[in-house]
Structure formats: structure tokens, C-alpha cells
PDB file of C-alpha atoms in Angstrom:
ATOM      1  CA  UNK A   1      -0.046  -0.218  -0.458  1.00 89.00           C
ATOM      2  CA  UNK A   2       1.257   2.934  -0.820  1.00 93.00           C
ATOM      3  CA  UNK A   3       0.320   4.929   2.603  1.00 92.00           C
ATOM      4  CA  UNK A   4       2.035   6.056   5.534  1.00 92.00           C
ATOM      5  CA  UNK A   5       1.539   4.465   8.746  1.00 91.00           C
ATOM      6  CA  UNK A   6       2.527   5.492  12.601  1.00 90.00           C
ATOM      7  CA  UNK A   7       1.165   6.276  16.460  1.00 91.00           C
ATOM      8  CA  UNK A   8       0.867   9.779  16.883  1.00 92.00           C
ATOM      9  CA  UNK A   9       1.816   9.314  20.555  1.00 89.00           C
ATOM     10  CA  UNK A  10       5.177   6.546  21.087  1.00 87.00           C
ATOM     11  CA  UNK A  11       4.687   6.248  24.014  1.00 89.00           C
ATOM     12  CA  UNK A  12       1.876   6.511  26.075  1.00 89.00           C
ATOM     13  CA  UNK A  13       2.062   5.738  30.584  1.00 90.00           C
ATOM     14  CA  UNK A  14      -1.370   3.977  31.236  1.00 91.00           C
ATOM     15  CA  UNK A  15      -3.148   3.051  34.613  1.00 91.00           C
ATOM     16  CA  UNK A  16      -4.074  -0.410  34.724  1.00 93.00           C
ATOM     17  CA  UNK A  17      -7.768  -0.674  34.240  1.00 94.00           C
ATOM     18  CA  UNK A  18      -8.316   2.649  33.053  1.00 94.00           C
ATOM     19  CA  UNK A  19      -9.408   3.475  30.358  1.00 95.00           C
ATOM     20  CA  UNK A  20      -7.090   4.896  27.439  1.00 94.00           C
ATOM     21  CA  UNK A  21      -7.058   6.653  23.739  1.00 92.00           C
ATOM     22  CA  UNK A  22      -4.459   6.775  21.768  1.00 92.00           C
ATOM     23  CA  UNK A  23      -4.287   7.500  17.281  1.00 92.00           C
ATOM     24  CA  UNK A  24      -2.892   6.657  14.462  1.00 92.00           C
ATOM     25  CA  UNK A  25      -2.629   8.663  11.245  1.00 93.00           C
ATOM     26  CA  UNK A  26      -2.578   6.936   8.130  1.00 93.00           C
ATOM     27  CA  UNK A  27      -1.692   8.850   4.374  1.00 95.00           C
ATOM     28  CA  UNK A  28      -2.409   7.529   0.708  1.00 95.00           C
ATOM     29  CA  UNK A  29       0.016   9.160  -0.889  1.00 95.00           C
ATOM     30  CA  UNK A  30      -1.160   7.485  -4.074  1.00 93.00           C
ATOM     31  CA  UNK A  31      -2.885   8.355  -6.901  1.00 91.00           C
ATOM     32  CA  UNK A  32      -5.722   6.295  -6.694  1.00 91.00           C
ATOM     33  CA  UNK A  33      -8.008   4.945  -4.364  1.00 93.00           C
ATOM     34  CA  UNK A  34      -6.680   2.085  -1.886  1.00 91.00           C
ATOM     35  CA  UNK A  35      -7.770  -0.111   0.767  1.00 91.00           C
ATOM     36  CA  UNK A  36      -6.164  -2.688   3.374  1.00 91.00           C
ATOM     37  CA  UNK A  37      -6.546  -4.243   6.416  1.00 90.00           C
ATOM     38  CA  UNK A  38      -5.245  -3.771  10.061  1.00 91.00           C
ATOM     39  CA  UNK A  39      -4.287  -6.639  12.688  1.00 89.00           C
ATOM     40  CA  UNK A  40      -2.966  -6.024  15.538  1.00 90.00           C
ATOM     41  CA  UNK A  41      -0.292  -7.413  17.398  1.00 91.00           C
ATOM     42  CA  UNK A  42       0.732  -7.255  21.589  1.00 93.00           C
ATOM     43  CA  UNK A  43       3.991  -8.337  22.949  1.00 93.00           C
ATOM     44  CA  UNK A  44       4.656  -9.384  25.191  1.00 95.00           C
ATOM     45  CA  UNK A  45       2.323 -11.916  23.961  1.00 94.00           C
ATOM     46  CA  UNK A  46       1.886 -13.014  27.677  1.00 96.00           C
ATOM     47  CA  UNK A  47       0.659 -10.262  28.136  1.00 95.00           C
ATOM     48  CA  UNK A  48      -1.757  -9.576  25.170  1.00 94.00           C
ATOM     49  CA  UNK A  49      -4.521 -11.229  27.684  1.00 95.00           C
ATOM     50  CA  UNK A  50      -5.229  -8.821  29.191  1.00 96.00           C
ATOM     51  CA  UNK A  51      -4.454  -6.753  26.028  1.00 95.00           C
ATOM     52  CA  UNK A  52      -8.521  -5.471  26.665  1.00 95.00           C
ATOM     53  CA  UNK A  53      -9.024  -3.579  23.092  1.00 92.00           C
ATOM     54  CA  UNK A  54     -12.953  -1.741  23.494  1.00 93.00           C
ATOM     55  CA  UNK A  55     -13.008  -0.060  20.030  1.00 91.00           C
ATOM     56  CA  UNK A  56     -10.382  -0.123  16.771  1.00 90.00           C
ATOM     57  CA  UNK A  57      -9.528   0.173  13.280  1.00 89.00           C
ATOM     58  CA  UNK A  58      -8.516  -3.275  13.098  1.00 87.00           C
ATOM     59  CA  UNK A  59     -10.352  -6.744  10.976  1.00 82.00           C
ATOM     60  CA  UNK A  60     -12.114  -3.512   9.096  1.00 86.00           C
ATOM     61  CA  UNK A  61     -11.036  -2.517   5.372  1.00 88.00           C
ATOM     62  CA  UNK A  62     -10.326   1.051   5.498  1.00 91.00           C
ATOM     63  CA  UNK A  63     -10.654   2.630   1.783  1.00 91.00           C
ATOM     64  CA  UNK A  64      -8.255   6.319   1.703  1.00 94.00           C
ATOM     65  CA  UNK A  65      -8.672   8.547  -1.436  1.00 92.00           C
ATOM     66  CA  UNK A  66      -5.617   9.650  -3.327  1.00 94.00           C
ATOM     67  CA  UNK A  67      -3.972  12.289  -0.757  1.00 94.00           C
ATOM     68  CA  UNK A  68      -5.899  11.908   2.355  1.00 94.00           C
ATOM     69  CA  UNK A  69      -5.477  11.630   6.347  1.00 95.00           C
ATOM     70  CA  UNK A  70      -7.234  10.216   8.912  1.00 93.00           C
ATOM     71  CA  UNK A  71      -6.221   9.793  12.034  1.00 93.00           C
ATOM     72  CA  UNK A  72      -7.713   6.583  13.754  1.00 92.00           C
ATOM     73  CA  UNK A  73      -8.336   6.387  16.942  1.00 92.00           C
ATOM     74  CA  UNK A  74      -7.945   3.183  19.561  1.00 93.00           C
ATOM     75  CA  UNK A  75     -10.217   2.412  22.840  1.00 94.00           C
ATOM     76  CA  UNK A  76      -8.139  -0.066  25.254  1.00 95.00           C
ATOM     77  CA  UNK A  77      -8.024  -0.413  28.908  1.00 95.00           C
ATOM     78  CA  UNK A  78      -5.242  -3.183  30.713  1.00 94.00           C
ATOM     79  CA  UNK A  79      -6.629  -5.901  32.796  1.00 95.00           C
ATOM     80  CA  UNK A  80      -6.508  -5.281  36.171  1.00 95.00           C
ATOM     81  CA  UNK A  81      -6.314  -8.848  36.759  1.00 95.00           C
ATOM     82  CA  UNK A  82      -2.473  -7.757  35.442  1.00 94.00           C
ATOM     83  CA  UNK A  83      -1.749  -7.518  38.483  1.00 92.00           C
ATOM     84  CA  UNK A  84      -2.213 -10.718  40.153  1.00 94.00           C
ATOM     85  CA  UNK A  85      -0.427 -13.266  37.370  1.00 95.00           C
ATOM     86  CA  UNK A  86       2.742 -13.498  39.457  1.00 95.00           C
ATOM     87  CA  UNK A  87       3.403 -14.776  35.305  1.00 94.00           C
ATOM     88  CA  UNK A  88       4.273 -11.352  34.025  1.00 93.00           C
ATOM     89  CA  UNK A  89       6.262  -9.201  37.669  1.00 92.00           C
ATOM     90  CA  UNK A  90       9.001  -8.557  34.390  1.00 93.00           C
ATOM     91  CA  UNK A  91       6.521  -7.033  32.735  1.00 92.00           C
ATOM     92  CA  UNK A  92       6.284  -3.592  32.631  1.00 89.00           C
ATOM     93  CA  UNK A  93       5.841  -2.135  28.976  1.00 91.00           C
ATOM     94  CA  UNK A  94       3.497  -3.767  26.006  1.00 93.00           C
ATOM     95  CA  UNK A  95       4.268  -2.587  23.105  1.00 91.00           C
ATOM     96  CA  UNK A  96       1.166  -2.744  20.244  1.00 91.00           C
ATOM     97  CA  UNK A  97       1.913  -3.445  16.517  1.00 89.00           C
ATOM     98  CA  UNK A  98       0.145  -2.983  13.174  1.00 89.00           C
ATOM     99  CA  UNK A  99       0.161  -4.774  10.405  1.00 88.00           C
ATOM    100  CA  UNK A 100      -2.212  -3.531   7.028  1.00 87.00           C
ATOM    101  CA  UNK A 101      -2.348  -6.236   4.171  1.00 89.00           C
ATOM    102  CA  UNK A 102      -4.116  -4.815   1.111  1.00 89.00           C
ATOM    103  CA  UNK A 103      -7.594  -5.570   0.264  1.00 86.00           C
ATOM    104  CA  UNK A 104      -9.051  -5.927  -2.951  1.00 83.00           C
ATOM    105  CA  UNK A 105     -12.956  -6.001  -2.454  1.00 79.00           C
ATOM    106  CA  UNK A 106     -16.694  -3.996  -4.034  1.00 82.00           C
ATOM    107  CA  UNK A 107     -16.299  -1.316  -1.497  1.00 82.00           C
ATOM    108  CA  UNK A 108     -12.485  -0.540  -3.023  1.00 80.00           C
ATOM    109  CA  UNK A 109     -13.868  -1.406  -6.722  1.00 81.00           C
ATOM    110  CA  UNK A 110     -16.572   0.992  -6.519  1.00 82.00           C
ATOM    111  CA  UNK A 111     -14.819   3.460  -4.317  1.00 81.00           C
ATOM    112  CA  UNK A 112     -11.843   3.171  -7.487  1.00 81.00           C
ATOM    113  CA  UNK A 113     -14.982   4.107  -9.860  1.00 81.00           C
ATOM    114  CA  UNK A 114     -16.689   7.099  -8.741  1.00 83.00           C
ATOM    115  CA  UNK A 115     -12.549   8.150  -9.440  1.00 81.00           C
ATOM    116  CA  UNK A 116     -11.995   7.909 -12.281  1.00 79.00           C
ATOM    117  CA  UNK A 117     -15.560   8.972 -12.916  1.00 82.00           C
ATOM    118  CA  UNK A 118     -14.697  12.046 -10.905  1.00 80.00           C
ATOM    119  CA  UNK A 119     -11.452  12.544 -13.690  1.00 80.00           C
ATOM    120  CA  UNK A 120     -13.518  12.019 -16.311  1.00 81.00           C
ATOM    121  CA  UNK A 121     -16.386  14.262 -15.553  1.00 83.00           C
ATOM    122  CA  UNK A 122     -14.167  17.032 -13.608  1.00 78.00           C
ATOM    123  CA  UNK A 123     -15.608  16.260 -11.127  1.00 70.00           C
ATOM    124  CA  UNK A 124     -12.726  15.230  -8.911  1.00 65.00           C
ATOM    125  CA  UNK A 125     -13.051  18.197  -6.007  1.00 57.00           C
ATOM    126  CA  UNK A 126     -16.804  16.499  -5.525  1.00 46.00           C
ATOM    127  CA  UNK A 127     -15.066  12.217  -4.440  1.00 45.00           C
ATOM    128  CA  UNK A 128     -15.033  11.620  -0.823  1.00 45.00           C
ATOM    129  CA  UNK A 129     -14.057   8.826   0.793  1.00 42.00           C
ATOM    130  CA  UNK A 130     -17.031   6.647   1.776  1.00 40.00           C
ATOM    131  CA  UNK A 131     -18.339   7.021   5.688  1.00 38.00           C
ATOM    132  CA  UNK A 132     -15.796   4.716   7.958  1.00 36.00           C
ATOM    133  CA  UNK A 133     -13.475   4.371  10.342  1.00 36.00           C
ATOM    134  CA  UNK A 134     -10.137   4.749   7.910  1.00 37.00           C
ATOM    135  CA  UNK A 135      -6.713   3.117   8.290  1.00 38.00           C
ATOM    136  CA  UNK A 136      -3.822   1.048   6.233  1.00 36.00           C
ATOM    137  CA  UNK A 137      -0.403   0.514   5.577  1.00 34.00           C
ATOM    138  CA  UNK A 138       1.696  -2.475   5.005  1.00 37.00           C
ATOM    139  CA  UNK A 139       3.892  -2.423   7.879  1.00 40.00           C
ATOM    140  CA  UNK A 140       3.788  -2.786  12.196  1.00 43.00           C
ATOM    141  CA  UNK A 141       3.741   1.064  13.811  1.00 46.00           C
ATOM    142  CA  UNK A 142       4.241   0.351  17.215  1.00 47.00           C
ATOM    143  CA  UNK A 143       3.061   2.854  20.834  1.00 51.00           C
ATOM    144  CA  UNK A 144       4.674   1.276  23.276  1.00 52.00           C
ATOM    145  CA  UNK A 145       2.274   1.169  26.507  1.00 53.00           C
ATOM    146  CA  UNK A 146       3.903   1.781  29.910  1.00 49.00           C
ATOM    147  CA  UNK A 147       0.787   0.507  32.189  1.00 46.00           C
ATOM    148  CA  UNK A 148       1.718   1.178  35.705  1.00 39.00           C
TER     149      UNK A 148
END
């Protein structure tokens, strides 16, 4: 994907059990609409059981128009049960990362068709992205979450 994707903050200190919010920004540097779907990873793996996503852009197709930038939020909390898991006594930092994979879908084909029709009719400035959460890139971006 011709997207630039990254966290808006590289590190976030959170309280165990408290709701937390971080954001990412994606920009399509390509010259056509493109789409992708993100999957997430939590490291160390043993902490993954306690990383609770409340809302995320992952696992949903995201379509970006050429030049479009979009902010993508992640709401989460660290389950308080982490404090009583002796196997995690050595964990003070949890790393959240995303990898995006290109998508080919009817929604993307529709966005590309609309884009090309707009070019043909000279109405390009009227083309907008479908209303939905947006994300994307084929590489991982990693903020560090320090749980206290």
C-alpha cells in the first residue's frame, strides 16, 4: 500500500484498569483509492491476554482516497487481573503494533470507479471517501504502552 501510517504518540503511560485512548494517522500517498485491513499484535505475547481493545480500526476494511489523511483511534484498557498474574511480574511495557494488508473488495472497486468517473467529468474535487473508520499500511507502527 502506498500509505504512511504511524502512531501520533510513541509512548503512552496508562493506569491498569483505566480506559485509555491513542491515535494513529494514515495518509494515502498513491494516485488512486486504495484499501487495506489491519491486524494487531501485542508483545510480550503473555501480556496479550490482558490488553483489552474496546474500539479499534483493525479487522475492518479501510479505504483512503489519493492524498487523504485520516486519524484512527484505539480505545483500550489493561485488565486489572494482570497485577495478580505472577508470570507477568517482569512486564512493565506492552507494545501494540499493527500490520496492514491490501484489500480487493467491492467497496474498493466502487471507490476506484467513482474516482475515475470524477476524473473523466472534471468533478474530482467532489469525490470523497465513504463514511467509515479509515486506516492503512502494509508495515507495522508501534506505540509503547507502559502500564502502572
